[in-house]
mmCIF file of C-alpha atoms in Angstrom:
data_model
loop_
_atom_site.group_PDB
_atom_site.id
_atom_site.type_symbol
_atom_site.label_atom_id
_atom_site.label_comp_id
_atom_site.label_asym_id
_atom_site.label_seq_id
_atom_site.Cartn_x
_atom_site.Cartn_y
_atom_site.Cartn_z
ATOM 1 C CA MET A 46 1.923 50.554 176.202
ATOM 2 C CA GLY A 47 4.670 48.006 176.866
ATOM 3 C CA LYS A 48 7.101 46.771 174.249
ATOM 4 C CA MET A 49 4.497 44.584 172.533
ATOM 5 C CA ARG A 50 0.760 43.984 172.537
ATOM 6 C CA GLU A 51 -1.336 41.441 170.656
ATOM 7 C CA HIS A 52 -3.217 43.197 167.867
ATOM 8 C CA HIS A 53 -4.965 40.493 165.866
ATOM 9 C CA ILE A 54 -4.910 36.949 164.568
ATOM 10 C CA GLY A 55 -4.543 36.558 160.795
ATOM 11 C CA ILE A 56 -6.590 33.869 159.076
ATOM 12 C CA VAL A 57 -6.232 32.875 155.427
ATOM 13 C CA VAL A 58 -9.566 32.236 153.728
ATOM 14 C CA ARG A 59 -10.606 31.193 150.247
ATOM 15 C CA ASP A 60 -13.997 32.945 150.275
ATOM 16 C CA MET A 61 -14.097 36.134 152.308
ATOM 17 C CA GLU A 62 -17.860 36.553 152.221
ATOM 18 C CA GLU A 63 -18.452 33.042 153.436
ATOM 19 C CA SER A 64 -15.864 33.474 156.190
ATOM 20 C CA ARG A 65 -17.386 36.811 157.185
ATOM 21 C CA TRP A 66 -20.710 34.996 157.616
ATOM 22 C CA VAL A 67 -19.121 32.092 159.529
ATOM 23 C CA PHE A 68 -17.467 34.445 162.021
ATOM 24 C CA SER A 69 -20.641 36.539 162.339
ATOM 25 C CA CYS A 70 -22.265 33.389 163.704
ATOM 26 C CA LEU A 71 -19.561 33.438 166.384
ATOM 27 C CA GLY A 72 -20.296 37.053 167.285
ATOM 28 C CA TYR A 73 -17.735 38.855 165.132
ATOM 29 C CA HIS A 74 -18.610 41.938 163.104
ATOM 30 C CA PRO A 75 -16.547 43.942 160.611
ATOM 31 C CA CYS A 76 -14.622 46.872 162.045
ATOM 32 C CA THR A 77 -13.118 47.907 158.692
ATOM 33 C CA GLU A 78 -14.154 47.890 155.065
ATOM 34 C CA VAL A 79 -12.752 45.202 152.769
ATOM 35 C CA THR A 80 -9.385 46.589 151.675
ATOM 36 C CA GLU A 81 -7.270 45.598 148.729
ATOM 37 C CA ASP A 82 -3.666 45.353 149.859
ATOM 38 C CA ILE A 83 -1.721 46.147 146.679
ATOM 39 C CA TYR A 84 1.611 45.352 148.341
ATOM 40 C CA GLN A 85 0.866 41.818 149.449
ATOM 41 C CA HIS A 86 -1.820 41.257 146.799
ATOM 42 C CA ASN A 87 -4.513 40.269 149.250
ATOM 43 C CA LYS A 88 -8.046 41.301 150.208
ATOM 44 C CA ILE A 89 -8.216 42.159 153.889
ATOM 45 C CA LEU A 90 -11.095 42.461 156.332
ATOM 46 C CA PHE A 91 -10.838 42.978 160.078
ATOM 47 C CA LEU A 92 -13.510 41.656 162.446
ATOM 48 C CA GLU A 93 -14.019 42.232 166.155
ATOM 49 C CA ASP A 94 -16.070 40.244 168.619
ATOM 50 C CA GLY A 95 -17.629 43.269 170.271
ATOM 51 C CA GLN A 96 -16.875 42.128 173.791
ATOM 52 C CA ASP A 97 -13.178 41.965 174.573
ATOM 53 C CA SER A 98 -12.391 43.413 171.187
ATOM 54 C CA ASN A 99 -10.617 40.278 170.086
ATOM 55 C CA ARG A 100 -9.688 41.071 166.527
ATOM 56 C CA ILE A 101 -9.187 38.773 163.562
ATOM 57 C CA GLU A 102 -7.943 39.555 160.079
ATOM 58 C CA LEU A 103 -9.411 37.678 157.137
ATOM 59 C CA ILE A 104 -6.925 37.358 154.279
ATOM 60 C CA GLU A 105 -7.996 36.288 150.798
ATOM 61 C CA PRO A 106 -5.496 36.043 147.913
ATOM 62 C CA LEU A 107 -6.151 38.582 145.157
ATOM 63 C CA ASP A 108 -4.000 37.075 142.452
ATOM 64 C CA GLU A 109 -0.979 34.887 141.730
ATOM 65 C CA ALA A 110 1.316 37.436 143.344
ATOM 66 C CA SER A 111 -0.425 37.053 146.685
ATOM 67 C CA THR A 112 1.876 36.431 149.656
ATOM 68 C CA VAL A 113 -0.536 33.697 150.764
ATOM 69 C CA ARG A 114 -1.356 32.221 147.345
ATOM 70 C CA ASN A 115 -0.121 28.748 148.302
ATOM 71 C CA VAL A 116 -0.997 28.863 151.990
ATOM 72 C CA ARG A 117 -3.663 26.494 153.269
ATOM 73 C CA PRO A 118 -6.780 28.226 154.613
ATOM 74 C CA GLY A 119 -6.729 28.641 158.364
ATOM 75 C CA MET A 120 -4.733 30.401 160.991
ATOM 76 C CA HIS A 121 -1.728 32.190 159.518
ATOM 77 C CA HIS A 122 -0.193 34.488 162.112
ATOM 78 C CA ILE A 123 -0.509 36.369 165.371
ATOM 79 C CA CYS A 124 0.153 40.076 165.021
ATOM 80 C CA TYR A 125 1.834 42.094 167.745
ATOM 81 C CA GLU A 126 1.986 45.852 167.905
ATOM 82 C CA VAL A 127 5.552 46.692 168.872
ATOM 83 C CA GLU A 128 7.890 49.530 169.684
ATOM 84 C CA ASP A 129 10.538 50.216 167.040
ATOM 85 C CA SER A 130 13.232 49.081 169.461
ATOM 86 C CA PHE A 131 11.621 45.668 169.860
ATOM 87 C CA LEU A 132 12.926 44.314 166.542
ATOM 88 C CA ASP A 133 16.554 44.471 167.669
ATOM 89 C CA GLU A 134 15.577 42.712 170.877
ATOM 90 C CA PHE A 135 13.756 40.036 168.909
ATOM 91 C CA LYS A 136 16.812 39.351 166.755
ATOM 92 C CA ALA A 137 18.941 39.049 169.873
ATOM 93 C CA MET A 138 16.556 36.462 171.377
ATOM 94 C CA LYS A 139 17.361 34.032 168.507
ATOM 95 C CA ILE A 140 13.914 32.444 168.794
ATOM 96 C CA GLY A 141 13.040 32.899 165.141
ATOM 97 C CA LYS A 142 13.776 34.716 161.924
ATOM 98 C CA ILE A 143 12.401 37.819 160.267
ATOM 99 C CA PHE A 144 11.849 36.682 156.704
ATOM 100 C CA SER A 145 9.878 39.413 155.014
ATOM 101 C CA SER A 146 10.689 42.901 153.938
ATOM 102 C CA ILE A 147 8.784 45.796 155.470
ATOM 103 C CA TYR A 148 5.301 46.125 154.027
ATOM 104 C CA ILE A 149 2.941 49.065 154.154
ATOM 105 C CA ALA A 150 -0.436 47.823 155.461
ATOM 106 C CA PRO A 151 -3.238 49.783 153.766
ATOM 107 C CA ALA A 152 -5.817 48.120 156.002
ATOM 108 C CA LEU A 153 -3.958 49.380 159.082
ATOM 109 C CA GLU A 154 -3.763 53.077 158.266
ATOM 110 C CA GLY A 155 -0.620 52.556 156.215
ATOM 111 C CA ARG A 156 1.443 51.399 159.175
ATOM 112 C CA LYS A 157 4.490 49.229 158.581
ATOM 113 C CA VAL A 158 4.521 45.490 159.181
ATOM 114 C CA MET A 159 6.957 42.638 158.819
ATOM 115 C CA PHE A 160 6.766 38.904 159.367
ATOM 116 C CA ALA A 161 8.862 36.468 161.346
ATOM 117 C CA CYS A 162 8.835 32.709 161.742
ATOM 118 C CA LEU A 163 9.362 31.434 165.282
ATOM 119 C CA ARG A 164 11.083 28.200 166.219
ATOM 120 C CA GLY A 165 8.412 25.524 165.932
ATOM 121 C CA GLY A 166 6.937 27.082 162.807
ATOM 122 C CA MET A 167 4.555 29.741 164.133
ATOM 123 C CA PHE A 168 4.345 32.925 162.096
ATOM 124 C CA VAL A 169 4.103 36.300 163.776
ATOM 125 C CA GLU A 170 3.586 39.759 162.337
ATOM 126 C CA PHE A 171 5.121 42.827 163.897
ATOM 127 C CA LEU A 172 3.101 46.013 163.478
ATOM 128 C CA GLU A 173 4.509 49.422 164.274
ATOM 129 C CA LYS A 174 2.750 51.312 167.038
ATOM 130 C CA GLU A 175 0.086 53.841 166.168
ATOM 131 C CA LEU A 176 1.553 57.293 165.684
ATOM 132 C CA ASP A 177 -0.313 58.883 168.570
ATOM 133 C CA CYS A 178 0.895 56.146 170.955
ATOM 134 C CA ARG A 179 4.562 56.669 170.239
ATOM 135 C CA GLU A 180 6.773 58.630 172.575
ATOM 136 C CA MET B 198 34.178 31.711 166.647
ATOM 137 C CA ASN B 199 31.921 28.830 167.683
ATOM 138 C CA ASP B 200 28.501 30.279 168.453
ATOM 139 C CA GLY B 201 27.029 26.927 169.487
ATOM 140 C CA ALA B 202 27.578 25.211 166.128
ATOM 141 C CA ILE B 203 28.105 21.466 166.296
ATOM 142 C CA VAL B 204 30.928 19.510 164.662
ATOM 143 C CA MET B 205 29.579 16.888 162.254
ATOM 144 C CA GLY B 206 30.281 15.281 158.889
ATOM 145 C CA ILE B 207 28.444 16.199 155.733
ATOM 146 C CA ASP B 208 26.448 12.935 155.701
ATOM 147 C CA GLU B 209 25.205 13.633 159.188
ATOM 148 C CA VAL B 210 24.256 17.169 158.146
ATOM 149 C CA CYS B 211 22.320 15.732 155.206
ATOM 150 C CA ALA B 212 20.505 13.212 157.408
ATOM 151 C CA LYS B 213 19.478 15.888 159.908
ATOM 152 C CA ILE B 214 18.199 18.131 157.128
ATOM 153 C CA LYS B 215 16.081 15.273 155.795
ATOM 154 C CA ASN B 216 14.703 14.708 159.317
ATOM 155 C CA ILE B 217 13.615 18.327 159.473
ATOM 156 C CA LEU B 218 12.159 18.307 155.963
ATOM 157 C CA ASP B 219 10.195 15.171 156.828
ATOM 158 C CA MET B 220 7.867 17.308 158.946
ATOM 159 C CA TYR B 221 6.949 19.434 155.960
ATOM 160 C CA LEU B 222 6.917 17.005 153.035
ATOM 161 C CA GLU B 223 3.488 16.018 151.826
ATOM 162 C CA ASN B 224 2.835 12.323 151.342
ATOM 163 C CA ALA B 225 6.525 11.692 150.944
ATOM 164 C CA ASP B 226 8.920 9.110 152.271
ATOM 165 C CA ARG B 227 12.144 10.651 153.472
ATOM 166 C CA GLU B 228 14.055 7.651 152.118
ATOM 167 C CA GLU B 229 12.753 8.296 148.603
ATOM 168 C CA LEU B 230 13.839 11.942 148.614
ATOM 169 C CA SER B 231 16.924 12.168 146.448
ATOM 170 C CA GLY B 232 19.561 14.807 146.999
ATOM 171 C CA ASP B 233 18.810 16.605 143.747
ATOM 172 C CA ALA B 234 15.014 16.399 143.942
ATOM 173 C CA ASP B 235 13.296 19.778 143.676
ATOM 174 C CA LEU B 236 11.757 20.288 147.097
ATOM 175 C CA SER B 237 8.833 22.205 145.641
ATOM 176 C CA ASP B 238 7.861 19.007 143.821
ATOM 177 C CA TRP B 239 7.734 17.337 147.229
ATOM 178 C CA GLY B 240 5.295 19.806 148.750
ATOM 179 C CA VAL B 241 7.697 22.354 150.201
ATOM 180 C CA ASP B 242 6.213 25.785 149.576
ATOM 181 C CA SER B 243 7.393 29.235 150.594
ATOM 182 C CA ILE B 244 5.805 28.834 154.034
ATOM 183 C CA SER B 245 7.278 25.424 154.838
ATOM 184 C CA PHE B 246 10.592 26.522 153.316
ATOM 185 C CA ILE B 247 11.018 29.320 155.853
ATOM 186 C CA GLN B 248 9.783 27.056 158.654
ATOM 187 C CA THR B 249 12.446 24.549 157.615
ATOM 188 C CA ILE B 250 15.111 27.257 157.595
ATOM 189 C CA VAL B 251 14.232 28.354 161.135
ATOM 190 C CA ASP B 252 14.336 24.762 162.364
ATOM 191 C CA ILE B 253 17.681 24.218 160.606
ATOM 192 C CA GLU B 254 19.171 27.319 162.217
ATOM 193 C CA ALA B 255 18.052 26.098 165.654
ATOM 194 C CA GLN B 256 19.233 22.524 165.037
ATOM 195 C CA PHE B 257 22.690 23.481 163.803
ATOM 196 C CA GLY B 258 23.251 26.634 165.849
ATOM 197 C CA ILE B 259 23.876 28.796 162.790
ATOM 198 C CA GLU B 260 22.370 31.798 161.065
ATOM 199 C CA ILE B 261 21.631 31.483 157.361
ATOM 200 C CA PRO B 262 22.272 34.738 155.488
ATOM 201 C CA ASP B 263 19.276 36.399 153.887
ATOM 202 C CA GLU B 264 20.840 36.068 150.435
ATOM 203 C CA CYS B 265 20.633 32.278 150.766
ATOM 204 C CA LEU B 266 16.934 32.267 151.618
ATOM 205 C CA LEU B 267 15.830 31.459 148.091
ATOM 206 C CA MET B 268 14.493 28.208 146.696
ATOM 207 C CA GLU B 269 16.944 28.621 143.808
ATOM 208 C CA LYS B 270 19.861 28.469 146.255
ATOM 209 C CA MET B 271 18.456 25.949 148.739
ATOM 210 C CA GLY B 272 15.762 24.178 146.778
ATOM 211 C CA THR B 273 17.251 20.666 146.992
ATOM 212 C CA VAL B 274 18.629 18.592 149.854
ATOM 213 C CA ASN B 275 22.099 18.702 148.295
ATOM 214 C CA LYS B 276 22.060 22.487 147.947
ATOM 215 C CA MET B 277 20.866 22.871 151.526
ATOM 216 C CA THR B 278 23.483 20.439 152.794
ATOM 217 C CA ASP B 279 26.316 22.218 151.006
ATOM 218 C CA ILE B 280 25.356 25.618 152.380
ATOM 219 C CA ILE B 281 24.682 24.398 155.911
ATOM 220 C CA TYR B 282 27.899 22.387 156.017
ATOM 221 C CA ARG B 283 29.864 25.436 154.868
ATOM 222 C CA LEU B 284 28.205 27.650 157.464
ATOM 223 C CA ILE B 285 28.889 25.154 160.240
ATOM 224 C CA ASN B 286 32.572 25.034 159.358
ATOM 225 C CA GLU B 287 32.801 28.815 159.042
ATOM 226 C CA ASN B 288 31.287 29.070 162.506
ATOM 227 C CA ILE B 289 33.793 26.645 163.981
ATOM 228 C CA ALA B 290 36.825 28.252 162.376
#
């Protein structure tokens, strides 16, 4: 694996069951169970399209402490799986700002994630590589 | 050490900040936005706040310290202007 690889697109939804149905009409099916993320206070469900394995993450706020409680429904972020060394390189690029602390992602086998905002306003999530893919 | 920061007066800094905020304010007229208005009352939420910060850093060629990334510290145009103006001058010195 190179330094980074697209992992999924995160989409904020207000009704996860309805959104699950909407995306099933587009050929997506769940590849995880619905998970309660106690760190970011969100319900999470991953879907895949079954062909090129394009993956999307549905994010529904759980409560007032949700990290997306005041975010409009729709596309929220692109997630990239990255090497540990990539974060220093990203900071040196000066193309955006890491604004979150490190979160544990229960829906992603407890791997660590953090969020950055790129110039122009796009949000990205950096996900640590799977353990068995690391050198 | 000047790391790309631009020399400008505080009024110009304030005007540029308002230009950037204009992209994120909901149903608001930039001219009506007073310096002490709470930006959250004008539709700036945590998402648009960080987007504004990133745009400000790019516009002014500065890096805003993490400890300043709070609505309490930068939640009005005047507070933002004061911090940005100070950072610009620290960069130039």
